[in-house]
Every structure is written in C-alpha cells, then in structure tokens.
Coordinates of C-alpha atoms in Angstrom, one line a residue:
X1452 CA 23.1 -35.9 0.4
X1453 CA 25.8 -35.5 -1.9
X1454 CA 26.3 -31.8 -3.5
X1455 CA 28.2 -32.2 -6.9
X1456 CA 30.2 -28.8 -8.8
X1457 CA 32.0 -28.4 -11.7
X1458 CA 35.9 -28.2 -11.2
X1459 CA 35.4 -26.1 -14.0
X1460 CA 32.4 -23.7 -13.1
X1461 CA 29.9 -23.6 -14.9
X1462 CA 26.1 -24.7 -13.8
X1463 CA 25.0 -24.6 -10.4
X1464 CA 25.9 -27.6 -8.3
X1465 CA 23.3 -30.3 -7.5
X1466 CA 22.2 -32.5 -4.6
X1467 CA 22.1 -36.3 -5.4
X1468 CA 20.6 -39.1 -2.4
X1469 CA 23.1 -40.9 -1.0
X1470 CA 21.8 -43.7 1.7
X1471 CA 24.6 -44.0 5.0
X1472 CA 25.3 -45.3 8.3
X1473 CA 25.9 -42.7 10.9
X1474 CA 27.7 -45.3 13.1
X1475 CA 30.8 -44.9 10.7
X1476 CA 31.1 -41.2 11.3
X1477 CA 29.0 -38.4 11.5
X1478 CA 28.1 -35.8 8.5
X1479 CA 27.7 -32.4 9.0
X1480 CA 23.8 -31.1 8.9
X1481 CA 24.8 -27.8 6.9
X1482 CA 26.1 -27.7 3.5
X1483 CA 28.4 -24.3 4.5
X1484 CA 30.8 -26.8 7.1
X1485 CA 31.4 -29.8 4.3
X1486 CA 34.3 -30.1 2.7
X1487 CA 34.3 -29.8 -1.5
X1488 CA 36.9 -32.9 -2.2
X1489 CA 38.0 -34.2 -5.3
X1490 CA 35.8 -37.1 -6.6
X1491 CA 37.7 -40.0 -8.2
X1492 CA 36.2 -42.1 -10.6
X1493 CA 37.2 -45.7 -9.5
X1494 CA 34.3 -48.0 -10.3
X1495 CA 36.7 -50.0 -12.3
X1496 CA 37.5 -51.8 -9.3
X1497 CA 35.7 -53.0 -6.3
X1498 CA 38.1 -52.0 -4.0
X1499 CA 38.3 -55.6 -2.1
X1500 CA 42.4 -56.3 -2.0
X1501 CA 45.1 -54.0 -1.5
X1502 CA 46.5 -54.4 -5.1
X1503 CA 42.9 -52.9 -6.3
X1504 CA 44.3 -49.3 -4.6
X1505 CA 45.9 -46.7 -6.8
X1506 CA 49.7 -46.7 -6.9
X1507 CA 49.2 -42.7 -4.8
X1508 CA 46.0 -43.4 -3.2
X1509 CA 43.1 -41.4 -2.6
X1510 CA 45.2 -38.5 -0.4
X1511 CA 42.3 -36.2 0.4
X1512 CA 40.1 -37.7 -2.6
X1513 CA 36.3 -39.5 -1.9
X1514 CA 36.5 -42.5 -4.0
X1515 CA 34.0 -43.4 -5.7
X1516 CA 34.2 -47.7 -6.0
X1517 CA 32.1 -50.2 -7.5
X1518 CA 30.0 -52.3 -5.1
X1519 CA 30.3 -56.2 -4.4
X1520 CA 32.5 -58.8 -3.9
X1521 CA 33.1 -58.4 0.0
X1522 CA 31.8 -56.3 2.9
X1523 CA 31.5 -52.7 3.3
X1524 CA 34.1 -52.5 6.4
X1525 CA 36.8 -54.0 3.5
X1526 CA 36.3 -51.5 1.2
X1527 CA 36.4 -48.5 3.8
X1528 CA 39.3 -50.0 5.5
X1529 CA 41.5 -50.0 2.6
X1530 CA 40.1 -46.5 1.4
X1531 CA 40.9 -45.2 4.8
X1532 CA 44.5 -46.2 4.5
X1533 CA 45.1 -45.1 1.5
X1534 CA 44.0 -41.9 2.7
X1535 CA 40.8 -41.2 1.3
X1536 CA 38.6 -38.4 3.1
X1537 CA 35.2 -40.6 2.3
X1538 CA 34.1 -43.6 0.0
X1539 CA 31.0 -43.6 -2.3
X1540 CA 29.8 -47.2 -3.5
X1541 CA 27.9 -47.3 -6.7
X1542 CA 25.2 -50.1 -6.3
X1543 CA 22.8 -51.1 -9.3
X1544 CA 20.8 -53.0 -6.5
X1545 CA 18.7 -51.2 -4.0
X1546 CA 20.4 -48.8 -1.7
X1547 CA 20.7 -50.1 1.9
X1548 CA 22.4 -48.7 4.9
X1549 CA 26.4 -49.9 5.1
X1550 CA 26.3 -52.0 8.1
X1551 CA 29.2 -53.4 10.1
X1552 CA 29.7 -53.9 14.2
X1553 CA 31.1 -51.7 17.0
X1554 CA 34.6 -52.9 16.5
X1555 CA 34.2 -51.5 12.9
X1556 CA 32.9 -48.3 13.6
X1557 CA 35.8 -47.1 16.4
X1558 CA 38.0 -48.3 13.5
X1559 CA 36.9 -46.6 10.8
X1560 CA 36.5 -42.9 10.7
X1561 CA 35.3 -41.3 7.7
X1562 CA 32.3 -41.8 6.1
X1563 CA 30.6 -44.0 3.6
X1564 CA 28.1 -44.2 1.5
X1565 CA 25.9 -46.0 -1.4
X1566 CA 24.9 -44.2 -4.3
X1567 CA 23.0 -45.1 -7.3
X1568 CA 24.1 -45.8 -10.5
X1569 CA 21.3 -44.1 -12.0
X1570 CA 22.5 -41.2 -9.9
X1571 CA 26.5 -41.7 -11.2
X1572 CA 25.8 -41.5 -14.5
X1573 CA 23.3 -38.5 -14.3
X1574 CA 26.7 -36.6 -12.5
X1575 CA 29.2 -37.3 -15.3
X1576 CA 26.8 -36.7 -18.2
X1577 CA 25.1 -33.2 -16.2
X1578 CA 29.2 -31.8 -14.7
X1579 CA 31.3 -34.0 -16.6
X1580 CA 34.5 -36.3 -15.0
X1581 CA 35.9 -33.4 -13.2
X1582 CA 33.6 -33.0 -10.1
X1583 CA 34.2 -32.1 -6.7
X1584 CA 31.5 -33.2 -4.0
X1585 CA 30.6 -32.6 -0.4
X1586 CA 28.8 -35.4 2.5
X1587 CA 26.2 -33.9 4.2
X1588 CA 22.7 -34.9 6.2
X1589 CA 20.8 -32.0 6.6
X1590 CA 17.6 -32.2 9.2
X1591 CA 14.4 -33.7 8.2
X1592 CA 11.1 -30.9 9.0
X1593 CA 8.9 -32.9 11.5
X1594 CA 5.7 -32.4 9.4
X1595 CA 5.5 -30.9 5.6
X1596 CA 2.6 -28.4 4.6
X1597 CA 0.9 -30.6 2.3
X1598 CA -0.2 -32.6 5.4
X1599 CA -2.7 -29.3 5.8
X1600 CA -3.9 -30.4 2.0
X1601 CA -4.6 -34.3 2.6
X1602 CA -6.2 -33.2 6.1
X1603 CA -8.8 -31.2 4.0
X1604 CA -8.9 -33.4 1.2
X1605 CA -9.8 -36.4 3.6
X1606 CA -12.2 -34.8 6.6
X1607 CA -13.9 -32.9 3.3
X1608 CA -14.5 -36.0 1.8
X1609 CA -15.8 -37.5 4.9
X1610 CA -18.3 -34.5 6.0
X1611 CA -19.4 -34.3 2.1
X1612 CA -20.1 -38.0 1.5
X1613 CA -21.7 -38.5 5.1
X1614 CA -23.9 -35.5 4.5
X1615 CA -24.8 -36.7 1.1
X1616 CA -25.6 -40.5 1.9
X1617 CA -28.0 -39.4 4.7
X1618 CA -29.3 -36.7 2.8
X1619 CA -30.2 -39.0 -0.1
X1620 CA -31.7 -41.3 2.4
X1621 CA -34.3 -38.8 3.4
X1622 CA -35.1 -38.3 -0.3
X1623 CA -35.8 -41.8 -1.3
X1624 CA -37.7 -42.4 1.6
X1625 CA -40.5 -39.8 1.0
X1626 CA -39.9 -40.4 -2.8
X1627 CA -40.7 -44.0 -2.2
X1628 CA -44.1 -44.0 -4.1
X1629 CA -42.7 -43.4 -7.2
X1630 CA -42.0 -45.8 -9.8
X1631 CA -38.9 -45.6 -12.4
X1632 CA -41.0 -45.3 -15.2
X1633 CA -38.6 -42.3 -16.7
X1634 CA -36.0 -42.2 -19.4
X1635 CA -33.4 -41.9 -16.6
X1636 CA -33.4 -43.7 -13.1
X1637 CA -33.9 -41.2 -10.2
X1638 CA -31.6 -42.7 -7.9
X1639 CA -29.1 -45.6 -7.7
X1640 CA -29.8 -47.8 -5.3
X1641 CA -28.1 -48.3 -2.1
X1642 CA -25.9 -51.4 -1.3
X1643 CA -26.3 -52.7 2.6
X1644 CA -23.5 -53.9 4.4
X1645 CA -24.3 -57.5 5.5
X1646 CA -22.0 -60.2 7.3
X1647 CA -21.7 -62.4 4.1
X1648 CA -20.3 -59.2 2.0
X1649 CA -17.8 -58.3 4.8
X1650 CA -16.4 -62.0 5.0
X1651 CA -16.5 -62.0 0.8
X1652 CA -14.5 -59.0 0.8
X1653 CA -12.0 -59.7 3.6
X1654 CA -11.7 -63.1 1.3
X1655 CA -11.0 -60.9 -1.5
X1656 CA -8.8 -58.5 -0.4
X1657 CA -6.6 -61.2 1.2
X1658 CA -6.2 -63.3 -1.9
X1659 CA -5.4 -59.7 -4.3
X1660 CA -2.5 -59.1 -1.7
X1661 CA -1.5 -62.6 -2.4
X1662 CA -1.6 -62.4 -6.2
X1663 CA 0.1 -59.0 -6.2
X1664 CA 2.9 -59.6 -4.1
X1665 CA 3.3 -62.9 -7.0
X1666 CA 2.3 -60.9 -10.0
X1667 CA 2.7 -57.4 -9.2
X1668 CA 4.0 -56.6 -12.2
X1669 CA 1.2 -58.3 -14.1
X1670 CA -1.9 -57.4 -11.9
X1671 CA -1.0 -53.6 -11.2
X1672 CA -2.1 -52.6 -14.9
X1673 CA -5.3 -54.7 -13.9
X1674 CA -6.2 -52.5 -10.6
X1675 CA -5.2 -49.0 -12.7
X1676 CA -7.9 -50.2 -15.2
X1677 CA -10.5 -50.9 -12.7
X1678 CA -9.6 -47.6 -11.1
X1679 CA -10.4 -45.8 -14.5
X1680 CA -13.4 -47.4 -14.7
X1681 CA -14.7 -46.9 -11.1
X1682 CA -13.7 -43.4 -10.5
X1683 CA -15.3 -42.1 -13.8
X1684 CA -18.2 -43.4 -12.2
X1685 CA -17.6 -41.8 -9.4
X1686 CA -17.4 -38.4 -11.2
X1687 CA -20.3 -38.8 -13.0
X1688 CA -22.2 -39.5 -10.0
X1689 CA -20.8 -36.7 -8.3
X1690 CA -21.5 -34.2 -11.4
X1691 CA -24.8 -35.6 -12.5
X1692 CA -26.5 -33.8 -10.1
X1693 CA -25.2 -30.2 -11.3
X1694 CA -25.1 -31.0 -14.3
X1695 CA -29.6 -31.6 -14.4
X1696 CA -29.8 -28.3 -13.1
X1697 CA -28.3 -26.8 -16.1
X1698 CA -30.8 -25.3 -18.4
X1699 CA -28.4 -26.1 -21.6
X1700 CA -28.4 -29.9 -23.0
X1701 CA -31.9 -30.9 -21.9
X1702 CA -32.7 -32.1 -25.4
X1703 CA -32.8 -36.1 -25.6
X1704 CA -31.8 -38.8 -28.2
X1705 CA -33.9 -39.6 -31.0
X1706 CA -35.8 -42.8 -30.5
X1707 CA -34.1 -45.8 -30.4
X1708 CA -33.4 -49.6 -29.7
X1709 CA -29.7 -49.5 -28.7
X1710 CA -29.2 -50.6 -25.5
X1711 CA -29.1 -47.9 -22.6
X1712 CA -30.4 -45.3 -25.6
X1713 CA -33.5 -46.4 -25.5
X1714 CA -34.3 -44.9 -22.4
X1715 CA -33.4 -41.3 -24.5
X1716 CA -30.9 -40.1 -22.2
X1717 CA -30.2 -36.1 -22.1
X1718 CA -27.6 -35.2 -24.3
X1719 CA -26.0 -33.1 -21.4
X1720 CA -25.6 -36.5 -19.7
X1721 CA -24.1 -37.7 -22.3
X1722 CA -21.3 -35.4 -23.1
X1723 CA -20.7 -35.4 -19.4
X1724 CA -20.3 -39.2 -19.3
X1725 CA -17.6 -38.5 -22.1
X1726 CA -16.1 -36.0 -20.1
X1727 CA -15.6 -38.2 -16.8
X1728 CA -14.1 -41.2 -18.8
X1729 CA -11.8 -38.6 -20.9
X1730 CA -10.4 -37.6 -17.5
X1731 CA -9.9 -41.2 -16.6
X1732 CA -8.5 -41.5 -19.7
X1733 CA -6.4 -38.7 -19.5
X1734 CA -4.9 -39.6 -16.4
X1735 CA -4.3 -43.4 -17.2
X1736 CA -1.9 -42.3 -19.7
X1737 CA -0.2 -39.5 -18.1
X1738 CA -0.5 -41.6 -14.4
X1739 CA 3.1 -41.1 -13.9
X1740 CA 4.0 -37.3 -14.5
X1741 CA 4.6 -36.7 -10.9
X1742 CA 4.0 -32.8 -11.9
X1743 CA 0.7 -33.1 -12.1
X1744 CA -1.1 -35.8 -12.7
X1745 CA -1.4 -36.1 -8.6
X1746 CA -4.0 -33.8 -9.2
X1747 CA -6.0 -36.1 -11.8
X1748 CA -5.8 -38.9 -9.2
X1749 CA -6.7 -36.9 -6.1
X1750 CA -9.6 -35.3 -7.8
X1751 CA -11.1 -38.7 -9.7
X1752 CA -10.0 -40.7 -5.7
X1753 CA -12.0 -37.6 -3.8
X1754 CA -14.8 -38.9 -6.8
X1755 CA -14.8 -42.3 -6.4
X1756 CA -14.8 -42.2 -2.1
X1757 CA -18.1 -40.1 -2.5
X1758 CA -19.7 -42.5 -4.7
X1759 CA -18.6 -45.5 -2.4
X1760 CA -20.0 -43.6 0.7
X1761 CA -23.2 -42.6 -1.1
X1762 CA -23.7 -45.9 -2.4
X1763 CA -22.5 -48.3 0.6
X1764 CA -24.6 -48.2 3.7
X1765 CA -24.4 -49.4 7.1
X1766 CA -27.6 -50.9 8.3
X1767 CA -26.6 -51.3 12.1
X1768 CA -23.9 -50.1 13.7
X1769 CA -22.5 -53.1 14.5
X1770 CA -22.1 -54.1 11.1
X1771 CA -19.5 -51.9 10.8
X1772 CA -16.2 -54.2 11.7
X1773 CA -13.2 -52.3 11.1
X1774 CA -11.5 -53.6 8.1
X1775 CA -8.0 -52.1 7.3
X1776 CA -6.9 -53.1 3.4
X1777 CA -3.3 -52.2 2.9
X1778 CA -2.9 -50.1 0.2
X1779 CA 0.6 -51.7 -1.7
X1780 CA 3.3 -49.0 -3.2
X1781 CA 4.4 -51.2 -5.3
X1782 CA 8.1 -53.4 -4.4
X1783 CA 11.0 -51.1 -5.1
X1784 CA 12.6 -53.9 -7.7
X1785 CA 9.2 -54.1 -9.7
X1786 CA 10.1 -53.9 -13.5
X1787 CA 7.0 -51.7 -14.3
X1788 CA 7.8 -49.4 -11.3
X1789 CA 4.0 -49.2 -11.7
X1790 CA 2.1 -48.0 -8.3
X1791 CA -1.3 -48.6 -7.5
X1792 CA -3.5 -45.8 -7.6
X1793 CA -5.6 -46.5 -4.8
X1794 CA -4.4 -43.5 -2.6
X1795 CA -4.6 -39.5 -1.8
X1796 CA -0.8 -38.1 -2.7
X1797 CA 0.2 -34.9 -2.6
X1798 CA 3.9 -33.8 -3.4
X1799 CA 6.1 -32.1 -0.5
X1800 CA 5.9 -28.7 -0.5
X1801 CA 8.8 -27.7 1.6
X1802 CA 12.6 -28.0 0.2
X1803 CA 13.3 -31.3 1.7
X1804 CA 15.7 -33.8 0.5
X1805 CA 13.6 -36.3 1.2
X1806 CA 11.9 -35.8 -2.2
X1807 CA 15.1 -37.0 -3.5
X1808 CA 16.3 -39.7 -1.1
X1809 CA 12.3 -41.4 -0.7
X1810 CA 9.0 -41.1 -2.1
X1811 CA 8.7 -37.1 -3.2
X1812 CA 4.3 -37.8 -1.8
X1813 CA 2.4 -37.7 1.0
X1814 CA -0.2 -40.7 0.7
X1815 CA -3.6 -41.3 2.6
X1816 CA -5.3 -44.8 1.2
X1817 CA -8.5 -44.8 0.5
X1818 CA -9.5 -47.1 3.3
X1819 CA -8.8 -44.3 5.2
X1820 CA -11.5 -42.6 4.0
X1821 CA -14.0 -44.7 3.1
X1822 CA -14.2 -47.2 6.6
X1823 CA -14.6 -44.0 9.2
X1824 CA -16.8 -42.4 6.0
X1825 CA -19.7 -45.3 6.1
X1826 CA -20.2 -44.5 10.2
X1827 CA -20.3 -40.8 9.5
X1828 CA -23.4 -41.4 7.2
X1829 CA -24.6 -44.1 9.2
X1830 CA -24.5 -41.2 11.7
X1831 CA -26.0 -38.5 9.9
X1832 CA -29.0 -41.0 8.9
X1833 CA -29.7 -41.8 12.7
X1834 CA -29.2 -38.1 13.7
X1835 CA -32.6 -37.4 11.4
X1836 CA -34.0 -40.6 12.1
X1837 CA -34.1 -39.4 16.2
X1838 CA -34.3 -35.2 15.2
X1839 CA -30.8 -35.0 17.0
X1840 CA -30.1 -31.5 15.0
X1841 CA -27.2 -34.0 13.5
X1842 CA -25.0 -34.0 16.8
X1843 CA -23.6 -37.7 15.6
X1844 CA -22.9 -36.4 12.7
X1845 CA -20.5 -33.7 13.5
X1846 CA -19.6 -35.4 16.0
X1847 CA -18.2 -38.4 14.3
X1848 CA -16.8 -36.0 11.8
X1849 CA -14.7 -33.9 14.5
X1850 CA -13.4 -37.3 15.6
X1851 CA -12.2 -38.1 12.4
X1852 CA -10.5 -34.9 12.4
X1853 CA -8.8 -35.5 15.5
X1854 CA -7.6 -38.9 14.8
X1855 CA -6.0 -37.5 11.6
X1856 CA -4.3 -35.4 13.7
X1857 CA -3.1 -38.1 15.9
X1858 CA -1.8 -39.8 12.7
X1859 CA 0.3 -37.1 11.9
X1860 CA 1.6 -36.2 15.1
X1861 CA 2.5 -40.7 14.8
X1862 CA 3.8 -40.0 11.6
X1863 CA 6.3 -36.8 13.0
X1864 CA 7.6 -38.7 16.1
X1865 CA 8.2 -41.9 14.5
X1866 CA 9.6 -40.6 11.6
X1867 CA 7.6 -43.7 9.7
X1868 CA 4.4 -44.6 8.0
X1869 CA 1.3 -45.3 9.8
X1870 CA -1.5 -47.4 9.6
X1871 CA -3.8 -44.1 10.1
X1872 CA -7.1 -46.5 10.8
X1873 CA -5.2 -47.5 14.0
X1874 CA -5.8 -44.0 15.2
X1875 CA -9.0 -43.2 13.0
X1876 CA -11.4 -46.0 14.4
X1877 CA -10.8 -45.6 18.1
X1878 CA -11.2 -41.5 17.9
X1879 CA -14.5 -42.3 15.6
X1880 CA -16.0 -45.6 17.2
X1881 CA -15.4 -44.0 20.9
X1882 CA -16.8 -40.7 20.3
X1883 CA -20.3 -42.5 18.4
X1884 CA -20.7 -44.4 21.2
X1885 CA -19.9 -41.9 23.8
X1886 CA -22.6 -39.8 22.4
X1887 CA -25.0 -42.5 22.1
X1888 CA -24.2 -43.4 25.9
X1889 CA -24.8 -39.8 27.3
X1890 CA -27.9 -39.4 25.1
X1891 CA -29.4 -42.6 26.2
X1892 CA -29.6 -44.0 22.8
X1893 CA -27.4 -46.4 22.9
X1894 CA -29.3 -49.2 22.1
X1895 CA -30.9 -47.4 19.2
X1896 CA -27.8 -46.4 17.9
X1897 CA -26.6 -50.3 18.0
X1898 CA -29.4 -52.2 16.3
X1899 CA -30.0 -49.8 14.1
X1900 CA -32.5 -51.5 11.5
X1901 CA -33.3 -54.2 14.3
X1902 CA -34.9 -51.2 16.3
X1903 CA -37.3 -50.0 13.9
X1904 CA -38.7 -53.5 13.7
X1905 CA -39.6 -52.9 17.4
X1906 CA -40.7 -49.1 17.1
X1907 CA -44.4 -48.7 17.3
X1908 CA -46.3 -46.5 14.9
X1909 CA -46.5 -42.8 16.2
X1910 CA -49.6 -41.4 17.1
X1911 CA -50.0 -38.8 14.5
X1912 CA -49.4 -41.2 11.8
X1913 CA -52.2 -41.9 9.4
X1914 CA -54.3 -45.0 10.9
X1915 CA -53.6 -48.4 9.0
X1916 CA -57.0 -50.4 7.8
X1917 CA -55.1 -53.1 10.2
X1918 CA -55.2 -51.2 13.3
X1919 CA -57.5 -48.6 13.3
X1920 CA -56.9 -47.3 16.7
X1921 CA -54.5 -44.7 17.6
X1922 CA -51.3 -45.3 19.5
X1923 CA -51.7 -44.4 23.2
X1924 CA -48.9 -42.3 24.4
X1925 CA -47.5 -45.0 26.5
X1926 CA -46.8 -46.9 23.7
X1927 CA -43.8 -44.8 22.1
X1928 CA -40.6 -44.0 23.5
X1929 CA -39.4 -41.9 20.5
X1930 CA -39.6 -38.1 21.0
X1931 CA -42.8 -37.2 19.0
X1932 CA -42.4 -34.2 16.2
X1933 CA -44.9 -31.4 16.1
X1934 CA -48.3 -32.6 14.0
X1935 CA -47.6 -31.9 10.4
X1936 CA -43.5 -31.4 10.3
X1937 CA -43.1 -34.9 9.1
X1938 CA -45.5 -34.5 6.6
X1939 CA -43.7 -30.7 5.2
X1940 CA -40.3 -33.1 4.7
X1941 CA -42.2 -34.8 2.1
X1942 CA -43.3 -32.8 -0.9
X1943 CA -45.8 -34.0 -3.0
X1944 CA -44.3 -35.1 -6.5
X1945 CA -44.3 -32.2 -9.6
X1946 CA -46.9 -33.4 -11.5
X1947 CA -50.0 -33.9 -8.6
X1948 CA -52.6 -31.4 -8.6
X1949 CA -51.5 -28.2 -6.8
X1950 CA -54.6 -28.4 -4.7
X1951 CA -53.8 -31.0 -2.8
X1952 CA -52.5 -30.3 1.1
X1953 CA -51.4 -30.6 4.6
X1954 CA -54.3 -29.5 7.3
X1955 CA -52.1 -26.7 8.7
X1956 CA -53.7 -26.5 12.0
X1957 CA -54.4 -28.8 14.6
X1958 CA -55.2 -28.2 18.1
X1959 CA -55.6 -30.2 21.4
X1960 CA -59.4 -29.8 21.1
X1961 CA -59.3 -30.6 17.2
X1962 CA -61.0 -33.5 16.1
X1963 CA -58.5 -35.8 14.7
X1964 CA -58.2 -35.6 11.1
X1965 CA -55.9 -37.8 8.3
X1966 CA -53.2 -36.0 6.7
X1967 CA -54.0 -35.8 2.8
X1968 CA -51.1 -37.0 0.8
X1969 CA -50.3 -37.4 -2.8
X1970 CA -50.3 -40.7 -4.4
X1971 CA -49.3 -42.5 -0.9
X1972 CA -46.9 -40.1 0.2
X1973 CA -47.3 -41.0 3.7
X1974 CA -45.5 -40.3 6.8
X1975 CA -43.9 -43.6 7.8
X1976 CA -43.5 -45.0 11.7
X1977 CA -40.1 -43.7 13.2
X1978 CA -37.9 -45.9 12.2
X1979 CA -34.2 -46.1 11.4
X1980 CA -33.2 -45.6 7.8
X1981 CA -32.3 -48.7 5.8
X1982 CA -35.5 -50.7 7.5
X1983 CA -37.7 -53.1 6.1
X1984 CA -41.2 -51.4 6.0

C-alpha cells in the first residue's frame, strides 16, 4: 500500500494499491514505522539512461517514473544512485510483480513498486502535486467474516432446495391421478438427468469457455441476459407458492384468446411475474454498483439454484458424474470490464486492503451449489422412498457443510482460489455412500430407478386384476409400513365426496379388505422416486 497526505494539510490521507516484489527489500507491516517522503512527479521520463536523472537527484525523494523501455533492475539502479529512498512506476498495463534475479536483489536496497495510472491521477486531482507518501504491506486476515455469510447462503440453499425437490416428489406422486385440466398447471415437471444430457452439456459448456475466452467481450452481455431471464424464473417459482396462499389477488382475467391468457391466470400471478422480471431488470442495469447490487444478484442466484434443484433430478445415483464448470471473472484487459454473473459475492467485511489491491468479493459459483444440491435431493427422495426418517438427507447436507469448511480452511492456507467441488464432492459422495454401506442399502441407493423395476408389490397394496394374489412375505425385502400409513400420505383431492375413507382398523385376524381411494388415488409398490410405473 501506498498512504498519500497533503504537504499542505488538509483532507485525510489515503491508501492507494501498489503491486511489489519483496525480494528487492522489505516494507514495513505497520503504517506508524514508514517513512512520509517527498513524492516527485517524474513520469516525464522513463528513467532508463543516466542523462534521464535530475541534475540533484532524488536525495531522500520516492520517484515516481514512467514505465517501459527497459527492465525494472535499470530503473531502480539509477534511482538508487541518485539517492532515492524508493521508486514508483506508473504502468497503464496490468500491474505485475517487478522481477529481477538474486544478483539484483543483494544489489539493490530500497523498494519498488508499480502503480496505476488510474491510481496517479486520482492522487494529483484528490491532494494535488504536493504529496508526501509512505511504502507499506500490512498483513492479510486469514479468513474475512463474510465467509460466515456465503457458508449460510450456500448450505441454506442446499438443505432448502433438497428438501423441496423431494418434498415435491412425494406430492406429485399421490397427485398423480389428476389431470391439468385447470387455468394454471399444478406443477412443472421434472427434468431427469440422463447420460446423453450430461455429455450435451459437458459439450456445451466446453465450447462457451471457448467462445468466451474469443469473444468475451461480446458474449458476456449474452450470459447477463440469459441470467435475467433464468433467475426471474427462478423467483417466480420460488414465490408462486406464497404468493396462492394469499387471500388478496385471486380474481382472474377476463376471457380471452391471447396466448398464455387464455388459461385466465390470477391476477396476483401476474403482478408477481412483473415483480420478479422488474427485479431482474433492476439489477441488469444497476449489475455493477458494487454497493449493493450484490444483494440483487445473491438473492435472484439463491432463486435460480432452487428452481434448478427443484427442477433437475437425479434418477440413480450413479448418474450423478461430478461435473465442475468454471465460472470465468472476466480477463482483467476486457474492454467491457463486464463479469459474469454466474456466482454468490459478497463484499469483505473487515478493513483489508485487499479490497483495494484485488477483487473487493468473496465468490462461490453456482456449480457449487447446484452439483452437491442434485444428491442432496436425490437423498432426501430415497430417505422417504426407504422411511429412513431422512438420515441421507442430513447427512449429505452436514457433508456439504464440512467440505465448505475444508474449502475455506484451502482458501486461508493457500492464500488462493479454490476449486471448492474438489473438496465438496469427496465430503458429499463419501458420506452417501458410507451411509448407504452401514445401512445395507447400498445397492438401492445406486440403481436407484433400476431398483424399483425389481421391487415386488407390497403386501398391503391394493390387488391388481393381473395378479390377484397377495404377496407372500418372502417375497419383499423392503421394510413394510404399518397398514393404512401409506394411504394417510395421500389425501384425497378437494373436490371428492367427503364420505369417502381409509378403513382405520385392521387386525391380524381381520379379513383382508381393499383400501377405498378417490379417483385412483392408490398406494403405489415401494419404489424409488423418479420410476417408471
């Protein structure tokens, strides 16, 4: 860092970024122990030949010199003897370290620097050409308190949209019978995960990183759109369901023959679909006040991940390759500085330079999310396809916890990004299976739809007209509920007859008797969810 006063008074000083190599000479880590030294505006000259030095040198001045024309060990060499205390090179290119070798380094012995020219002209306009500045590298915190945010943010998201996609399961299954006559589709449908769509999208994703590291600058505006459009969608989805349960708005359109209106869609749908894409909107436009429009994009990616978790679904478990899509942040020389949205960011909370010197966010793709997401629902549907009072499900969820966890502790050691799927599949894969091992349900748990072709009808199921003889007990494998709880998960639809229901009792010496059901509301055989009847 580089903190700039006024030789004049005035306003309060201010810290600039300034990139360095240690190996020339150390900078103090506290402010209180650097020297304030004159700052002299030489960007006139390159400072590559000894004529370029001033006729009285630099004595106890920090130069600050235009960058180019030879190395970095030339310019500080001739700074140094002309006594200069430090060098600052003003670079219009991207900032890297100064480099040099050993023989360099135990020659030279005062520091230098590259600053920005952004950042030189910000200093003359903010303290004017009298300035005096002090070199110093204060210590980096290990970890920064909005990791605590993203961590809820992302195992929320993950618990929430695992819950929900099983949860919704269950529902469509007993809710089978019913027909989407209505002026408003029940439910979406869910999309399986097949072999052909991984290999299409592993295609795709491969050849967008191609075209964007070509046309970034072109195809970023492309992805932003598509992320407006997708993560209204997302919020409607996610809202929709409050939003029915509201007793205001439940008048519909007139009749009609526009398309969608037709169907005479609530009104409180409607002003909630404006609402969502208003949002989008709203954030599209304002995508780069770093302020807070974060919370816009957190709030419409938490959204979208939901929708993709309710909407994607694992059929087997081994369908679910691990598929790692790397989220660009955009090259630092891209004329748009446009970055994609496809991430979780949070700004730093804590007063560290690095919000000045590198990105000012904490970032958690949405891959990161989403790929561990699919086996926590896949997990929640199995845990009430085998009663397992959803011991995958948490279970998978507390993994994914952990191997956040592990990412950060990564990410405070090696001082660098990390691919957090590197940590979050292992913790999440291992524990699934782990659990499906010690429960003896591991093969279950790994066909998944393949098992329930193989899963013989329960015995307290309804008889078919095809086999009218009851299962023997021999026959199932699958821990058998209690007669009649199957039957109390699927309530009969609003507008039967309120006469019709369950036989409450049955008893060892009972005769057997058929479960009445409305309009073929039947309990199903056990099977996995996500299987072909």
């Amino acid at each position: 860092m580089v903190h700039v006063v006024s030789e004049t008074g005035g306003r309060k000083g201010k810290d600039y970024c300034i990139l360095y190599n240690p190996q020339w000479a150390h900078l103090p880590h506290d402010l209180g122990k650097a020297s304030l030294l004159q700052l002299r505006d030489w960007t006139a000259s390159v400072l590559c030949s000894p004529p370029d030095l001033p006729a009285k040198g630099f004595s106890n001045q920090i130069p600050l010199v235009a960058r180019g024309n030879c190395t970095f060990y030339e310019k500080v060499r001739l700074a140094q003897g002309g006594g200069a205390r430090g060098l600052l090179i003003v670079s219009k290119e991207t900032l890297v370290p100064p480099g040099g070798n050993k023989t360099q380094y135990d020659e030279i012995g005062i520091p230098v620097a590259l600053l920005s020219h952004k950042d030189m002209l910000d200093i003359f306009k903010s303290f004017g050409r009298a300035v005096r500045v002090a070199l110093y590298a204060p210590g980096e915190p290990m970890l920064d308190y909005n990791m605590v945010i993203i961590f809820v943010m992302a195992v929320g998201t993950v618990a929430l949209g695992g819950y929900w996609a099983g949860s919704r399961d269950v529902r469509k299954r007993c809710m089978k019978h019913k027909r989407d006559d209505g002026p408003e589709k029940q439910e979406d449908e869910a999309v399986d995960v097949t072999p052909v769509m991984i290999c299409v999208f592993v295609v795709m994703c491969c050849s967008m990183l191609v075209l964007l590291y070509y046309f970034y600058d072109q195809l970023v505006y492309v992805i932003i759109g598509i992320f407006c459009l997708s993560s209204s969608t997302g919020l409607y989805s996610c809202l929709s369901p409050l939003v029915q349960r509201l007793p205001l708005g439940r008048c519909r359109v007139p009749n009609n023959s526009l398309p969608y209106f037709h169907k005479r869609p609530r009104v409180s749908m409607l002003l909630l679909a404006l609402l969502c894409l208003a949002v989008s909107v709203v954030w599209g436009v304002f995508r780069n006040e770093d302020q807070w429009a974060w919370i816009l994009q957190d709030a419409l990616g938490v959204a979208f991940c939901l929708y993709m978790l309710k909407t994607i679904r694992l059929p087997t478990f081994k369908s679910g390759n691990s598929i790692m899509v790397e989220v660009a942040t955009g090259p630092s020389d891209s004329a748009t500085h446009e970055k994609l949205p496809m991430v979780l960011k949070v700004p730093r909370l804590n007063a560290s330079p690095l919000a000045l010197c590198d990105r000012p966010f904490s970032l958690l793709g949405f891959g990161d999310i989403l790929v561990p997401g699919l086996l926590a629902a896949y997990c929640h549907r199995f845990d009430i396809q085998v009663q397992s009072s959803r011991v995958y499900f948490v279970a998978c969820t507390v993994a994914y916890g952990i191997g956040l966890l592990v990412t950060f502790m990564a990410l405070a050691l090696m001082q660098r990004g990390q691919p957090a799927l590197l940590y979050l599949v292992p913790c999440t894969l291992v524990t699934s299976c782990a659990l499906a091992l010690w429960r003896r349900e591991l093969g279950m748990f790994w066909t998944g739809s393949g098992f329930a072709k193989d899963v013989p009808q329960s015995p307290w199921a309804p008889p078919s007209a095809d086999d009218p003889q009851p299962q023997k007990d021999s026959d199932t494998s699958l821990p058998r509920p209690p007669p009649g709880e199957e039957l109390a998960k699927c309530p009969p639809p609003p507008e039967q007859p309120p006469e019709v229901s369950v036989p409450e009792e049955t008893g060892a010496g009972a005769p057997p008797q058929e479960p009445v059901s409305p309009v073929g509301c039947t309990p199903e055989p056990t099977s996995l969810v996500g299987a072909s009847a």
